[in-house]
PDB file of C-alpha atoms in Angstrom:
ATOM      1  CA  LEU A   1     100.571 129.962  92.539  1.00 50.00           C
ATOM      2  CA  SER A   2     100.624 132.649  95.205  1.00 63.00           C
ATOM      3  CA  ASN A   3      96.837 132.369  95.563  1.00 72.00           C
ATOM      4  CA  TYR A   4      96.327 128.660  95.067  1.00 73.00           C
ATOM      5  CA  GLY A   5      99.508 126.972  96.297  1.00 79.00           C
ATOM      6  CA  TYR A   6     101.320 123.962  94.883  1.00 86.00           C
ATOM      7  CA  LEU A   7      99.709 120.889  93.378  1.00 91.00           C
ATOM      8  CA  TYR A   8     101.437 117.532  93.797  1.00 90.00           C
ATOM      9  CA  ASN A   9     100.941 114.239  92.029  1.00 90.00           C
ATOM     10  CA  TRP A  10     100.365 111.241  94.269  1.00 90.00           C
ATOM     11  CA  TYR A  11     103.861 109.902  93.674  1.00 85.00           C
ATOM     12  CA  ALA A  12     105.209 112.918  95.566  1.00 84.00           C
ATOM     13  CA  VAL A  13     102.766 112.095  98.376  1.00 81.00           C
ATOM     14  CA  LYS A  14     103.861 108.460  98.372  1.00 73.00           C
ATOM     15  CA  GLY A  15     107.470 109.554  98.580  1.00 70.00           C
ATOM     16  CA  ILE A  16     106.851 111.364 101.849  1.00 44.00           C
ATOM     17  CA  PHE A  17     104.468 108.935 103.540  1.00 44.00           C
ATOM     18  CA  ARG A  18     106.065 106.044 105.388  1.00 43.00           C
ATOM     19  CA  THR A  19     103.749 104.994 108.232  1.00 44.00           C
ATOM     20  CA  GLY A  20     103.446 108.574 109.392  1.00 45.00           C
ATOM     21  CA  VAL A  21     107.135 109.430 109.236  1.00 45.00           C
ATOM     22  CA  ILE A  22     108.935 111.387 106.559  1.00 43.00           C
ATOM     23  CA  ALA A  23     111.174 109.080 104.577  1.00 44.00           C
ATOM     24  CA  SER A  24     114.871 109.892 104.533  1.00 42.00           C
ATOM     25  CA  THR A  25     114.680 110.093 100.736  1.00 44.00           C
ATOM     26  CA  ASP A  26     112.100 112.905 100.850  1.00 45.00           C
ATOM     27  CA  THR A  27     113.634 115.789  98.967  1.00 48.00           C
ATOM     28  CA  LEU A  28     110.360 117.692  98.537  1.00 56.00           C
ATOM     29  CA  LYS A  29     109.754 118.249 102.260  1.00 65.00           C
ATOM     30  CA  ILE A  30     106.019 118.536 101.679  1.00 79.00           C
ATOM     31  CA  CYS A  31     105.258 117.835 105.334  1.00 83.00           C
ATOM     32  CA  PRO A  32     107.498 118.983 108.168  1.00 83.00           C
ATOM     33  CA  LEU A  33     108.958 116.533 110.642  1.00 83.00           C
ATOM     34  CA  GLY A  34     106.228 115.223 112.920  1.00 86.00           C
ATOM     35  CA  TRP A  35     103.519 115.620 110.269  1.00 85.00           C
ATOM     36  CA  HIS A  36     102.218 113.394 107.458  1.00 84.00           C
ATOM     37  CA  VAL A  37      99.736 113.303 104.595  1.00 88.00           C
ATOM     38  CA  PRO A  38      96.456 111.929 106.019  1.00 91.00           C
ATOM     39  CA  THR A  39      95.218 108.513 105.029  1.00 91.00           C
ATOM     40  CA  ASP A  40      91.764 108.034 103.575  1.00 94.00           C
ATOM     41  CA  ALA A  41      90.630 106.785 106.995  1.00 95.00           C
ATOM     42  CA  GLU A  42      91.979 109.911 108.713  1.00 94.00           C
ATOM     43  CA  TRP A  43      90.068 112.166 106.298  1.00 95.00           C
ATOM     44  CA  THR A  44      86.915 110.150 107.035  1.00 95.00           C
ATOM     45  CA  THR A  45      87.478 110.504 110.782  1.00 95.00           C
ATOM     46  CA  LEU A  46      87.729 114.288 110.420  1.00 94.00           C
ATOM     47  CA  THR A  47      84.649 114.715 108.251  1.00 95.00           C
ATOM     48  CA  THR A  48      82.599 112.363 110.446  1.00 95.00           C
ATOM     49  CA  TYR A  49      83.640 114.301 113.545  1.00 95.00           C
ATOM     50  CA  LEU A  50      82.549 117.592 111.955  1.00 94.00           C
ATOM     51  CA  GLY A  51      79.058 116.194 111.320  1.00 93.00           C
ATOM     52  CA  THR A  52      76.623 118.243 109.256  1.00 91.00           C
ATOM     53  CA  ASP A  53      78.115 120.157 106.318  1.00 94.00           C
ATOM     54  CA  PRO A  54      81.790 119.426 107.026  1.00 96.00           C
ATOM     55  CA  GLY A  55      82.803 121.154 103.792  1.00 94.00           C
ATOM     56  CA  THR A  56      81.261 124.434 104.918  1.00 95.00           C
ATOM     57  CA  GLN A  57      83.110 124.160 108.223  1.00 95.00           C
ATOM     58  CA  MET A  58      86.430 123.416 106.503  1.00 95.00           C
ATOM     59  CA  LYS A  59      86.286 126.206 103.887  1.00 95.00           C
ATOM     60  CA  LYS A  60      87.610 129.674 104.486  1.00 94.00           C
ATOM     61  CA  ASN A  61      85.124 132.353 103.440  1.00 91.00           C
ATOM     62  CA  ASP A  62      87.283 133.952 100.772  1.00 92.00           C
ATOM     63  CA  ALA A  63      86.810 135.577  97.367  1.00 91.00           C
ATOM     64  CA  LEU A  64      88.973 132.842  95.788  1.00 93.00           C
ATOM     65  CA  TRP A  65      85.937 130.545  96.064  1.00 94.00           C
ATOM     66  CA  GLU A  66      83.423 131.017  93.278  1.00 92.00           C
ATOM     67  CA  SER A  67      80.757 131.089  95.987  1.00 89.00           C
ATOM     68  CA  ASN A  68      81.717 132.216  99.508  1.00 79.00           C
ATOM     69  CA  THR A  69      79.943 129.515 101.507  1.00 83.00           C
ATOM     70  CA  GLY A  70      82.646 128.680 104.042  1.00 91.00           C
ATOM     71  CA  THR A  71      82.510 129.345 107.775  1.00 93.00           C
ATOM     72  CA  ASP A  72      85.916 127.917 108.754  1.00 92.00           C
ATOM     73  CA  THR A  73      84.556 127.051 112.199  1.00 92.00           C
ATOM     74  CA  ASN A  74      87.428 124.639 112.878  1.00 90.00           C
ATOM     75  CA  GLY A  75      90.413 126.584 111.524  1.00 92.00           C
ATOM     76  CA  PHE A  76      91.056 124.302 108.551  1.00 93.00           C
ATOM     77  CA  SER A  77      90.864 127.362 106.234  1.00 94.00           C
ATOM     78  CA  ALA A  78      90.582 125.447 102.951  1.00 94.00           C
ATOM     79  CA  LEU A  79      90.941 127.460  99.774  1.00 93.00           C
ATOM     80  CA  PRO A  80      90.223 126.232  96.255  1.00 94.00           C
ATOM     81  CA  GLY A  81      93.155 125.022  94.219  1.00 92.00           C
ATOM     82  CA  GLY A  82      91.543 122.940  91.520  1.00 94.00           C
ATOM     83  CA  TYR A  83      93.672 120.231  89.979  1.00 94.00           C
ATOM     84  CA  ARG A  84      96.265 119.746  87.273  1.00 94.00           C
ATOM     85  CA  ASN A  85      95.436 116.964  84.867  1.00 94.00           C
ATOM     86  CA  ASP A  86      98.181 114.720  83.555  1.00 86.00           C
ATOM     87  CA  ASP A  87      97.842 116.533  80.204  1.00 90.00           C
ATOM     88  CA  GLY A  88      99.284 119.639  81.939  1.00 90.00           C
ATOM     89  CA  ASN A  89      96.071 121.674  81.997  1.00 94.00           C
ATOM     90  CA  PHE A  90      94.550 123.192  85.145  1.00 93.00           C
ATOM     91  CA  TYR A  91      90.854 122.846  86.047  1.00 92.00           C
ATOM     92  CA  ASP A  92      88.365 124.013  88.705  1.00 92.00           C
ATOM     93  CA  SER A  93      90.693 126.542  90.348  1.00 91.00           C
ATOM     94  CA  ARG A  94      87.823 128.541  91.911  1.00 92.00           C
ATOM     95  CA  ARG A  95      85.277 125.762  92.265  1.00 95.00           C
ATOM     96  CA  PHE A  96      86.939 122.917  94.170  1.00 96.00           C
ATOM     97  CA  ALA A  97      89.658 122.052  96.634  1.00 96.00           C
ATOM     98  CA  TYR A  98      91.117 118.582  96.117  1.00 97.00           C
ATOM     99  CA  PHE A  99      93.320 117.058  98.820  1.00 96.00           C
ATOM    100  CA  TRP A 100      95.249 113.830  98.336  1.00 95.00           C
ATOM    101  CA  SER A 101      95.137 111.054 100.881  1.00 93.00           C
ATOM    102  CA  ALA A 102      98.110 108.774 101.371  1.00 89.00           C
ATOM    103  CA  THR A 103      95.914 105.789 100.465  1.00 91.00           C
ATOM    104  CA  ALA A 104      96.038 104.084  97.071  1.00 90.00           C
ATOM    105  CA  THR A 105      92.958 102.276  95.800  1.00 93.00           C
ATOM    106  CA  SER A 106      94.989  99.058  95.589  1.00 86.00           C
ATOM    107  CA  GLN A 107      98.588  97.985  96.022  1.00 76.00           C
ATOM    108  CA  PHE A 108      99.452  98.109  92.339  1.00 77.00           C
ATOM    109  CA  GLY A 109      96.623 100.307  91.051  1.00 81.00           C
ATOM    110  CA  SER A 110      97.003 103.566  89.177  1.00 87.00           C
ATOM    111  CA  SER A 111      94.585 105.541  91.406  1.00 93.00           C
ATOM    112  CA  ALA A 112      94.501 106.949  94.926  1.00 94.00           C
ATOM    113  CA  TYR A 113      91.812 108.505  97.133  1.00 95.00           C
ATOM    114  CA  TYR A 114      91.254 112.214  97.584  1.00 96.00           C
ATOM    115  CA  LEU A 115      88.876 114.529  99.429  1.00 97.00           C
ATOM    116  CA  ARG A 116      86.943 117.214  97.518  1.00 97.00           C
ATOM    117  CA  LEU A 117      85.371 120.408  98.823  1.00 96.00           C
ATOM    118  CA  SER A 118      82.980 122.260  96.549  1.00 95.00           C
ATOM    119  CA  SER A 119      82.432 125.991  96.292  1.00 94.00           C
ATOM    120  CA  PHE A 120      78.676 125.448  96.154  1.00 92.00           C
ATOM    121  CA  LEU A 121      78.065 122.547  98.572  1.00 91.00           C
ATOM    122  CA  GLY A 122      78.573 122.052 102.278  1.00 92.00           C
ATOM    123  CA  SER A 123      79.246 118.355 101.964  1.00 91.00           C
ATOM    124  CA  VAL A 124      82.590 116.664 101.361  1.00 95.00           C
ATOM    125  CA  SER A 125      83.069 113.979  98.764  1.00 95.00           C
ATOM    126  CA  ARG A 126      85.621 111.219  98.512  1.00 95.00           C
ATOM    127  CA  ASP A 127      86.720 109.733  95.232  1.00 95.00           C
ATOM    128  CA  ASN A 128      89.802 108.432  93.474  1.00 95.00           C
ATOM    129  CA  ARG A 129      91.817 109.669  90.560  1.00 94.00           C
ATOM    130  CA  TYR A 130      94.938 108.751  88.611  1.00 93.00           C
ATOM    131  CA  LYS A 131      98.076 109.205  90.678  1.00 91.00           C
ATOM    132  CA  SER A 132      99.623 111.382  87.952  1.00 91.00           C
ATOM    133  CA  VAL A 133      97.088 114.184  88.555  1.00 94.00           C
ATOM    134  CA  GLY A 134      98.075 117.162  90.725  1.00 94.00           C
ATOM    135  CA  HIS A 135      96.084 117.919  93.885  1.00 96.00           C
ATOM    136  CA  SER A 136      96.689 119.977  96.987  1.00 94.00           C
ATOM    137  CA  VAL A 137      98.206 118.399 100.083  1.00 93.00           C
ATOM    138  CA  ARG A 138      97.369 119.101 103.719  1.00 92.00           C
ATOM    139  CA  CYS A 139      99.559 117.691 106.440  1.00 89.00           C
ATOM    140  CA  HIS A 140      98.273 116.026 109.613  1.00 88.00           C
ATOM    141  CA  LYS A 141     100.141 116.089 112.897  1.00 88.00           C
ATOM    142  CA  ASP A 142     101.538 112.678 113.911  1.00 86.00           C
TER     143      ASP A 142
END
């Protein structure tokens, strides 16, 4: 935990995201006042802005990564955290950083979008996963 931080399921993310404002029922306080979990569109805006090899630019060059390929040119300082599957097991702790978005794949669906940084690649990938899985969370200033 001290190296990798907390992992949250998407329901915790949903509980804090209310059009960019922390809901009054938020007991987790994942994001401080004036900050929110980025939407899928906000993640896309960031990675598009960074251009070539956004993952390299977002990763901190640190021994926690299986391969130290980060340059952290923008101060994002991403570290790997892997994910916690809904079976309770942890995976990819040194290989990937997974960050939830506040965007579900559909209104009543069981999946939501996330951003993935790889230890070995400079690119960033976007995918979706069951909301019950634990990923890292980064907060975005309102």
